[in-house]
PDB file of C-alpha atoms in Angstrom:
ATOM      1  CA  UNK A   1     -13.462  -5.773  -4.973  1.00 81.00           C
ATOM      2  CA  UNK A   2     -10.071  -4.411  -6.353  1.00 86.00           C
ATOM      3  CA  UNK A   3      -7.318  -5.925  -6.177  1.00 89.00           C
ATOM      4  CA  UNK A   4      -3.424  -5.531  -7.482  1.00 93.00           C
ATOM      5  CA  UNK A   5      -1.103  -8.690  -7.567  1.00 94.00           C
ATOM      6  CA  UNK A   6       2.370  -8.088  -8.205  1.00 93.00           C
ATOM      7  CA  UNK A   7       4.979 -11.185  -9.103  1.00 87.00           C
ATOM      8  CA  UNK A   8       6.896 -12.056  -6.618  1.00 82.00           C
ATOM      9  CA  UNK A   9      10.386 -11.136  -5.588  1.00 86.00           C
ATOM     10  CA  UNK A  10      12.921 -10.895  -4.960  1.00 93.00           C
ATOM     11  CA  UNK A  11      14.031  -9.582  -8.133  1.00 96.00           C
ATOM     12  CA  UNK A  12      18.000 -10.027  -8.477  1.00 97.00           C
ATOM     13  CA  UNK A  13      19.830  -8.711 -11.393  1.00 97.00           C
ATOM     14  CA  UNK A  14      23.298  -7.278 -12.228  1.00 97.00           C
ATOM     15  CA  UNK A  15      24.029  -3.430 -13.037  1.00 97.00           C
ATOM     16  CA  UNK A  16      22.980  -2.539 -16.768  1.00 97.00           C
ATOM     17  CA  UNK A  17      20.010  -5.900 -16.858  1.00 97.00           C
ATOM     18  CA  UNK A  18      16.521  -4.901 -18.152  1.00 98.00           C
ATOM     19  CA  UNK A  19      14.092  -4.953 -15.779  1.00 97.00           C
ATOM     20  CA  UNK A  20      10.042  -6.090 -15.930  1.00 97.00           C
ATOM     21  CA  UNK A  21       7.888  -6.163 -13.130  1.00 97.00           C
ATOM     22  CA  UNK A  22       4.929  -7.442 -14.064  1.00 97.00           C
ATOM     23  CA  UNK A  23       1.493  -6.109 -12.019  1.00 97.00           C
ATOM     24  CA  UNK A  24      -2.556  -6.903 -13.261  1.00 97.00           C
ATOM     25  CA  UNK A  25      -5.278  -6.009 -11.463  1.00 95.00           C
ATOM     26  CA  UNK A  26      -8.703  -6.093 -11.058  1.00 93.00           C
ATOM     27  CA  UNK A  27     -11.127  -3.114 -10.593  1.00 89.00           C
ATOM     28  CA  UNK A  28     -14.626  -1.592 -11.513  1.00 80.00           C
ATOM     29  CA  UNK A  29     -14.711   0.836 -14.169  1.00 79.00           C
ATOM     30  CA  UNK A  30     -11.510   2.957 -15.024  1.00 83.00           C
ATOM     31  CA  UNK A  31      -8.855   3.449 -12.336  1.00 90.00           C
ATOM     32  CA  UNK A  32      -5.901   5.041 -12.104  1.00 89.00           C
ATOM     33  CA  UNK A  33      -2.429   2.646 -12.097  1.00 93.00           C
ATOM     34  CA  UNK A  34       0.779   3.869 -10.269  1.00 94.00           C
ATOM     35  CA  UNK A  35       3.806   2.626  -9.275  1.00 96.00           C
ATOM     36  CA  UNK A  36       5.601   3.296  -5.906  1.00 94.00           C
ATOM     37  CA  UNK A  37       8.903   3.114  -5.094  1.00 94.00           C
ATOM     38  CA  UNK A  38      10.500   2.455  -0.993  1.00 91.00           C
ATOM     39  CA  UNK A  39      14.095   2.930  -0.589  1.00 91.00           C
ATOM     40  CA  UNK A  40      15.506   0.656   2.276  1.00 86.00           C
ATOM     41  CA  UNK A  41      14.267   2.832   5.618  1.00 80.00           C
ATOM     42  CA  UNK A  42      12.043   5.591   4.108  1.00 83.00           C
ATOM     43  CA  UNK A  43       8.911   5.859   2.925  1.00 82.00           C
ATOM     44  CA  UNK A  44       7.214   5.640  -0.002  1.00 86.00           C
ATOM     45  CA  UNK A  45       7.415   7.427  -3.314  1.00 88.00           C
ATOM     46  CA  UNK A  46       5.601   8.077  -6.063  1.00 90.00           C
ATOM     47  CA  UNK A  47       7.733   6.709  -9.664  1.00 95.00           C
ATOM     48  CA  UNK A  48       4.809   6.820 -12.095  1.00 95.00           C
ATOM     49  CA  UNK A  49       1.124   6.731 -12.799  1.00 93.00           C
ATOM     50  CA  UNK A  50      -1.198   6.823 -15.399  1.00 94.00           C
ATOM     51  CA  UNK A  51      -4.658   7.862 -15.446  1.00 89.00           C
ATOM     52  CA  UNK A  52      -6.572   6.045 -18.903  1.00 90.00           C
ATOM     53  CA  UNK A  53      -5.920   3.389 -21.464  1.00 93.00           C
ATOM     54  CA  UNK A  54      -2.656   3.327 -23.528  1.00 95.00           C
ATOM     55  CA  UNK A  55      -1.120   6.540 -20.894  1.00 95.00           C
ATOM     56  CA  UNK A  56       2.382   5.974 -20.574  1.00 97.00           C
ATOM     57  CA  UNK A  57       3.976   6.733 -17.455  1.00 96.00           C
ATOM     58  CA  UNK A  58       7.632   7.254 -17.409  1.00 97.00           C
ATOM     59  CA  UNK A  59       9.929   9.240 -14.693  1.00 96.00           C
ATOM     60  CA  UNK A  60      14.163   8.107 -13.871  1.00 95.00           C
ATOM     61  CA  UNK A  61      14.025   6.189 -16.969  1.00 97.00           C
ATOM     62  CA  UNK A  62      11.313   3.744 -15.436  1.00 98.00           C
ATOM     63  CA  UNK A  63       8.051   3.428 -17.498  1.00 98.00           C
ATOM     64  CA  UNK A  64       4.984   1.634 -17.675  1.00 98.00           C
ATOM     65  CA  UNK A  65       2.128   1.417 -20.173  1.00 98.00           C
ATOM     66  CA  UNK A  66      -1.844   0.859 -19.071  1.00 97.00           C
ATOM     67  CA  UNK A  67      -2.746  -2.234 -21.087  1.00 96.00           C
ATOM     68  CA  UNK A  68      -6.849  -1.989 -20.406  1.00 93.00           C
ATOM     69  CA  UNK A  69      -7.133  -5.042 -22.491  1.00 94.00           C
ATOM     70  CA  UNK A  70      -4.689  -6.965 -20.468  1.00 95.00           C
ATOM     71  CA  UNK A  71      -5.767  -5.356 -17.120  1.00 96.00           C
ATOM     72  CA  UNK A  72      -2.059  -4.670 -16.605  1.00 97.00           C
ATOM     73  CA  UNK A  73       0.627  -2.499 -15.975  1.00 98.00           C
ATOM     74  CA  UNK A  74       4.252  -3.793 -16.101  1.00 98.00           C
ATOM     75  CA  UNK A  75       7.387  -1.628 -15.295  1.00 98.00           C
ATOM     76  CA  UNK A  76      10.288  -2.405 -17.220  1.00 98.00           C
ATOM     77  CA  UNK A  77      13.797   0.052 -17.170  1.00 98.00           C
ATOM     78  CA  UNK A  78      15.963  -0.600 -19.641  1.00 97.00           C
ATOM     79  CA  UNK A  79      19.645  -0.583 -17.540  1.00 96.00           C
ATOM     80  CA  UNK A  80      18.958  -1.100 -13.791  1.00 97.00           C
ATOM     81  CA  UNK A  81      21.487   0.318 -11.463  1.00 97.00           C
ATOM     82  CA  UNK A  82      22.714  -0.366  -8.060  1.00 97.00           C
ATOM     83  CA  UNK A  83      20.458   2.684  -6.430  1.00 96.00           C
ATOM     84  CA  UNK A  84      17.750   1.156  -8.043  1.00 97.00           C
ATOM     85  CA  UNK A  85      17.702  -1.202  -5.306  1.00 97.00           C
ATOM     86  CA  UNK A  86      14.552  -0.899  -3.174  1.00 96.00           C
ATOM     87  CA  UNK A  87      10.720  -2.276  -3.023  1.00 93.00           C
ATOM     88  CA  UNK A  88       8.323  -1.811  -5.927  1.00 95.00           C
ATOM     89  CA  UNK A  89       4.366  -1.473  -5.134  1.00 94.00           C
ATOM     90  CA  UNK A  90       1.664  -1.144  -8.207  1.00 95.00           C
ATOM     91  CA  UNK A  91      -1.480   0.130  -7.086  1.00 92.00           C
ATOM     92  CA  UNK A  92      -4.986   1.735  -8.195  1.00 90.00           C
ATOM     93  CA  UNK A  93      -7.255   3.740  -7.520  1.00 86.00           C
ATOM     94  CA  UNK A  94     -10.637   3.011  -8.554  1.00 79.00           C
ATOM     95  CA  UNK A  95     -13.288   5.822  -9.631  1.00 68.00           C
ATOM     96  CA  UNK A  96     -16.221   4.155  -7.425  1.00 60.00           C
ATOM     97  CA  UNK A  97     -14.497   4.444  -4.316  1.00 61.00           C
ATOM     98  CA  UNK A  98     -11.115   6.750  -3.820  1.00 68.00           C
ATOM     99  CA  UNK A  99      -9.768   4.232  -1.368  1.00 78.00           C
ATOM    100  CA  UNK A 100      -6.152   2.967  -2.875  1.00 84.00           C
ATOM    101  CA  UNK A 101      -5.468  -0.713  -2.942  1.00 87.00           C
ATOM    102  CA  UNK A 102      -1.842  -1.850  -3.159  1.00 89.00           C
ATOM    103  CA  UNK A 103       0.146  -5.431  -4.738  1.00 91.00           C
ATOM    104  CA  UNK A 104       2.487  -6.971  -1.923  1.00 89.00           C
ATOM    105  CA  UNK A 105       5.293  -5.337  -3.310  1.00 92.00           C
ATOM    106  CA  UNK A 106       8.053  -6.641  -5.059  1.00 94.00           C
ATOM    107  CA  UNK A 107      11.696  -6.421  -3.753  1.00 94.00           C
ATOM    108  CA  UNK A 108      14.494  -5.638  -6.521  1.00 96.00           C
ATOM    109  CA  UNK A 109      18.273  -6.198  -5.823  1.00 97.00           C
ATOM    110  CA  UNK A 110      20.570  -4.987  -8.356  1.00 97.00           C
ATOM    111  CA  UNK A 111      24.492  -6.439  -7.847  1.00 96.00           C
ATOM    112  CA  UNK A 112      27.537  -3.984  -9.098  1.00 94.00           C
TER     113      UNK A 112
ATOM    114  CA  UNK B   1       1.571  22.802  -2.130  1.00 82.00           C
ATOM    115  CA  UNK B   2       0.424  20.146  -0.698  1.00 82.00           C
ATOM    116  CA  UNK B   3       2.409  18.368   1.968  1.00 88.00           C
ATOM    117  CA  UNK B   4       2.045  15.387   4.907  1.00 92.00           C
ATOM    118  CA  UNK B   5       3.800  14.698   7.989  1.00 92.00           C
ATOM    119  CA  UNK B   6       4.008  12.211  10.457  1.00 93.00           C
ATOM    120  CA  UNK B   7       5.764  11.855  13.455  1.00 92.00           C
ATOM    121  CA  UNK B   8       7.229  10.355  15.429  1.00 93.00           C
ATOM    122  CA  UNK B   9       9.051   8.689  12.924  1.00 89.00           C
ATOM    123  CA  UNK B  10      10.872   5.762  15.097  1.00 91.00           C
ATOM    124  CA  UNK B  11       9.364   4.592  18.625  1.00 93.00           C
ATOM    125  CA  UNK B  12      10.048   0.998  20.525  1.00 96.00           C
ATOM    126  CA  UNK B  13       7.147   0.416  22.499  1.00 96.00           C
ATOM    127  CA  UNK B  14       6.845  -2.316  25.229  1.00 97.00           C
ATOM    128  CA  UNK B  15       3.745  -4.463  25.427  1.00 97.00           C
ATOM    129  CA  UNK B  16       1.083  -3.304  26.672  1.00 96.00           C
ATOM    130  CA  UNK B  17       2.025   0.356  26.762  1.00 97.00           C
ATOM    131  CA  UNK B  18      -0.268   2.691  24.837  1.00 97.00           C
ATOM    132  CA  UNK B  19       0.642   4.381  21.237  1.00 96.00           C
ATOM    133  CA  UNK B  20       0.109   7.637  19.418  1.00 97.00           C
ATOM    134  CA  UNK B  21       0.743   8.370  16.167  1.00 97.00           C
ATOM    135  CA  UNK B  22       0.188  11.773  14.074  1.00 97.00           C
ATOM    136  CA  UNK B  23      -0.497  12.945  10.756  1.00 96.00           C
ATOM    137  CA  UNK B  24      -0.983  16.375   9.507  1.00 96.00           C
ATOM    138  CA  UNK B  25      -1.755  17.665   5.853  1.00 95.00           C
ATOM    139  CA  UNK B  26      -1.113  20.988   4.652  1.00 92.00           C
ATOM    140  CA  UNK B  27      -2.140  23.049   1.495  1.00 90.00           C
ATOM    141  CA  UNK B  28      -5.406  20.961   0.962  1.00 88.00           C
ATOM    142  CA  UNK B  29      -8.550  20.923   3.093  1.00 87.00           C
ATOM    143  CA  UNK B  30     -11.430  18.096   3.699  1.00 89.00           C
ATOM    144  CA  UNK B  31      -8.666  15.402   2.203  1.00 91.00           C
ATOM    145  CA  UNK B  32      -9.397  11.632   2.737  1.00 92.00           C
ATOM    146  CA  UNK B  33      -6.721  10.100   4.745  1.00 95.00           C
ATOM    147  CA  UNK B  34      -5.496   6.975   5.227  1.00 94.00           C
ATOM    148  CA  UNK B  35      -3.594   4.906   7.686  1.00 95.00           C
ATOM    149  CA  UNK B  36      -1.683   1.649   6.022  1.00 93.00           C
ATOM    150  CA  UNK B  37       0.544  -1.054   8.374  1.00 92.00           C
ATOM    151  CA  UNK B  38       3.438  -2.828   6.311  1.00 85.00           C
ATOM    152  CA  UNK B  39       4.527  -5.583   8.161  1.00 75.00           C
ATOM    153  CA  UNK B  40       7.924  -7.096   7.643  1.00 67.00           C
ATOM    154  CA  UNK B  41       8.644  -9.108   4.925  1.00 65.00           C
ATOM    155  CA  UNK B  42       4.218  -8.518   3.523  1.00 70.00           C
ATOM    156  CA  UNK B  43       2.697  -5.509   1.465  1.00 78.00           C
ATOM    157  CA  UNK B  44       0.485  -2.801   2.571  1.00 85.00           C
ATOM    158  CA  UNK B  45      -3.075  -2.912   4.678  1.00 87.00           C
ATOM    159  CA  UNK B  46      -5.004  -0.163   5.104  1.00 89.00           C
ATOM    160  CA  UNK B  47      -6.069   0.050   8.450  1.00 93.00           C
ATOM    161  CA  UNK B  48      -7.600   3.006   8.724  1.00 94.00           C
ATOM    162  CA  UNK B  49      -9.780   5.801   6.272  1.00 92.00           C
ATOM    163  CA  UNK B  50     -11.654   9.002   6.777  1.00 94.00           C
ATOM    164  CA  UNK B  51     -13.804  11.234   5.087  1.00 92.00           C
ATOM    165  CA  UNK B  52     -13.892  13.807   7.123  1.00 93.00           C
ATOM    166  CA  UNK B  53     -13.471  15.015  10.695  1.00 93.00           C
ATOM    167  CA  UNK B  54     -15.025  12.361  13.374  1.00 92.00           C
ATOM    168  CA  UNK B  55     -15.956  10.391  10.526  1.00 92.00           C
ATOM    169  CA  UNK B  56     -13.416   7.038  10.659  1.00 92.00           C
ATOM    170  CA  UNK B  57     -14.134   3.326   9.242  1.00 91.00           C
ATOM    171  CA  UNK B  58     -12.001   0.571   9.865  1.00 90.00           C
ATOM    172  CA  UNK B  59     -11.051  -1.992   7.376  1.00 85.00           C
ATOM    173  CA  UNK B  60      -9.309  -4.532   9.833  1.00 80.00           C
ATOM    174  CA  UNK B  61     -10.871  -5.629  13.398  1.00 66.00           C
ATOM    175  CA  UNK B  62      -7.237  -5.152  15.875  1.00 79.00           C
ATOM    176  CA  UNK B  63      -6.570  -3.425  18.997  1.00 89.00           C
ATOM    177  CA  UNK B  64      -5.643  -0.200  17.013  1.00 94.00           C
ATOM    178  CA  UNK B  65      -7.975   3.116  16.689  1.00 95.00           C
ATOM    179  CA  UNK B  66      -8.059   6.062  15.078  1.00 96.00           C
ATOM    180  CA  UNK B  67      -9.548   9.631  14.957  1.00 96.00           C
ATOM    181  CA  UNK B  68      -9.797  12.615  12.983  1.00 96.00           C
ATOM    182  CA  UNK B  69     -10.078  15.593  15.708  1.00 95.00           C
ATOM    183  CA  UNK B  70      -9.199  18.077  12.831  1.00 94.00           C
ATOM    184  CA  UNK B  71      -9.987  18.805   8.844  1.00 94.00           C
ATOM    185  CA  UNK B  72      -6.321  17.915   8.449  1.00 94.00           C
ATOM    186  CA  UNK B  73      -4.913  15.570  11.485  1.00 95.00           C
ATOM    187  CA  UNK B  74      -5.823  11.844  11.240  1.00 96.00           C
ATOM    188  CA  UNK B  75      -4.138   9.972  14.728  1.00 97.00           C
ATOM    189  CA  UNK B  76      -3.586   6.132  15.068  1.00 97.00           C
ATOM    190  CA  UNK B  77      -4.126   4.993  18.945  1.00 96.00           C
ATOM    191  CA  UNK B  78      -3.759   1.489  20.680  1.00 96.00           C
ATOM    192  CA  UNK B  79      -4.545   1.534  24.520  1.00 95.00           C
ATOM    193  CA  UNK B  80      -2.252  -1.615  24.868  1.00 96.00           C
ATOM    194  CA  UNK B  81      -0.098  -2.190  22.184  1.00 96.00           C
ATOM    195  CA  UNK B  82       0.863  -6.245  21.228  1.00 95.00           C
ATOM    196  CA  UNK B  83       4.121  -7.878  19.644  1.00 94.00           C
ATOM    197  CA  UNK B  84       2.093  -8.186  16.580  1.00 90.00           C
ATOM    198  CA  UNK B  85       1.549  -4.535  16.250  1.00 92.00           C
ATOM    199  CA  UNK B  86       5.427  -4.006  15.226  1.00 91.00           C
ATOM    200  CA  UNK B  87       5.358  -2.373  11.804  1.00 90.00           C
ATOM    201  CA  UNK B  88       5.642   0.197   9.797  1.00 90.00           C
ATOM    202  CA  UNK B  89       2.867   3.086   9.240  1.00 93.00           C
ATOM    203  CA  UNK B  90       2.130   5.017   6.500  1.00 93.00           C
ATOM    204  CA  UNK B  91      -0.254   7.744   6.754  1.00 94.00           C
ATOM    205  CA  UNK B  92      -1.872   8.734   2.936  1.00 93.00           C
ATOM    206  CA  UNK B  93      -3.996  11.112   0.880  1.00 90.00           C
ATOM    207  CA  UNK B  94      -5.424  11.704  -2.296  1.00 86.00           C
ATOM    208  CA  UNK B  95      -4.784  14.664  -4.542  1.00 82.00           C
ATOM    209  CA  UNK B  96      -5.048  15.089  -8.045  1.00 75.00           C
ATOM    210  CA  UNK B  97      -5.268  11.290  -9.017  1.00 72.00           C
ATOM    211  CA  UNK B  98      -2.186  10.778  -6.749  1.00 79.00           C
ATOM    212  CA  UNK B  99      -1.398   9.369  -3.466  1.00 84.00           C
ATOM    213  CA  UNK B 100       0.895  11.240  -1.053  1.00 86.00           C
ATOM    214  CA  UNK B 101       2.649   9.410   1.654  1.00 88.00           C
ATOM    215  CA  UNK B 102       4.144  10.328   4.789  1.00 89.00           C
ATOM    216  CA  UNK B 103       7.905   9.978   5.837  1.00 86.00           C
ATOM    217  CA  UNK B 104       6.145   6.772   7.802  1.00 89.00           C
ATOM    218  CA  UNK B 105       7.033   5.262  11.446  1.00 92.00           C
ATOM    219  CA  UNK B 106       8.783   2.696  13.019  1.00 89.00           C
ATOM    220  CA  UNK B 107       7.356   0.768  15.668  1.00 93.00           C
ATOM    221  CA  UNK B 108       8.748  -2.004  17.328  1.00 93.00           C
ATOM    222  CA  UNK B 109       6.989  -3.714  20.084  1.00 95.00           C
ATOM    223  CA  UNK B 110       9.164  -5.199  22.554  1.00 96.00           C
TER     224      UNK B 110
END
């Protein structure tokens, strides 16, 4: 089946660090890759997605890039900041069935 | 546009008391919807998915249930909740090769 693992966190780095999340996955055929964002109490957001091979997704200065041949799709920001703060989930959606299947999460703290 | 709700959006619960839990979509019809549990501290499981109205399959064997009464209102049950029910629920759809969450609910067994 399909399946999304994410590297584990937390993630702790000081205002202005690069950030990389890394997230591969396994899935039949094509799917689609996103990432989610969950601010401490809420719920969660979309941050970016892409929907075929080499699509960039890119939104708050966050981006991603499907790697097909790598079966992955890392997020990376160049200068975190402090409300960056908050749980990061990659996920898919496979074409065979539209059921979406999520990585653990990964928990980033960013220090002032 | 397309929109989801759930409510209510914090509860404490004591053992053995029974649970409700709502979603509604609007702007869409005949979505497939999705209940997920994040428990503290782990990711997401989906719990529950649906197809259509009355038509529900479970993806994790618990004390939990859920129906689909309407095209666009998907409700999470327990008769008796359990400590181990404490969580966090998401209720999800599909749209455009996107997922849409709700505002999600607290519940804390006690």
């Amino acid at each position: 089946g399909d399946s999304v693992t994410q590297m584990e966190g937390p993630v702790t780095l000081s205002e202005e660090a690069f950030l990389t999340i890394n997230c591969t996955y396994t899935a039949t055929g094509y799917p689609s890759l996103f990432w989610y964002v969950q601010y401490p109490g809420e719920g969660l957001q979309l941050l970016l997605k892409a929907t075929k091979a080499d699509d960039k997704g890119s939104n708050k200065g966050f981006e991603a890039t499907y790697r097909k041949e790598t079966t992955s799709f890392h997020l990376e920001k160049g200068s975190v900041q402090v409300s960056d703060s908050a749980v990061y989930f990659c996920a898919l959606v496979s074409g065979g069935s539209y059921i979406p299947t999520f990585g653990r999460g990964t928990s980033l703290i960013v220090h002032p | 546009s397309q929109t989801i709700h759930q409510w209510p959006a914090t509860l404490v619960q004591p053992v053995g008391s029974p649970l409700s839990l709502e979603c509604t979509v609007e702007g869409t019809s005949n979505p497939n919807l999705y209940w997920y549990r994040q428990a503290a501290g782990r990711g997401l499981q989906l719990l529950f998915y649906s197809v259509g109205i009355g038509q529900i399959s479970s993806e994790v064997p618990q004390n939990l249930s859920a129906s689909r009464p309407q095209d666009r209102q998907f409700i999470l049950s327990s008769k008796k909740l359990l400590l181990s029910d404490s969580g966090f629920y998401l209720c999800a759809f599909p749209s455009g090769n996107t997922i849409y969450f709700g505002e999600g609910s607290w519940l804390t067994v006690v």
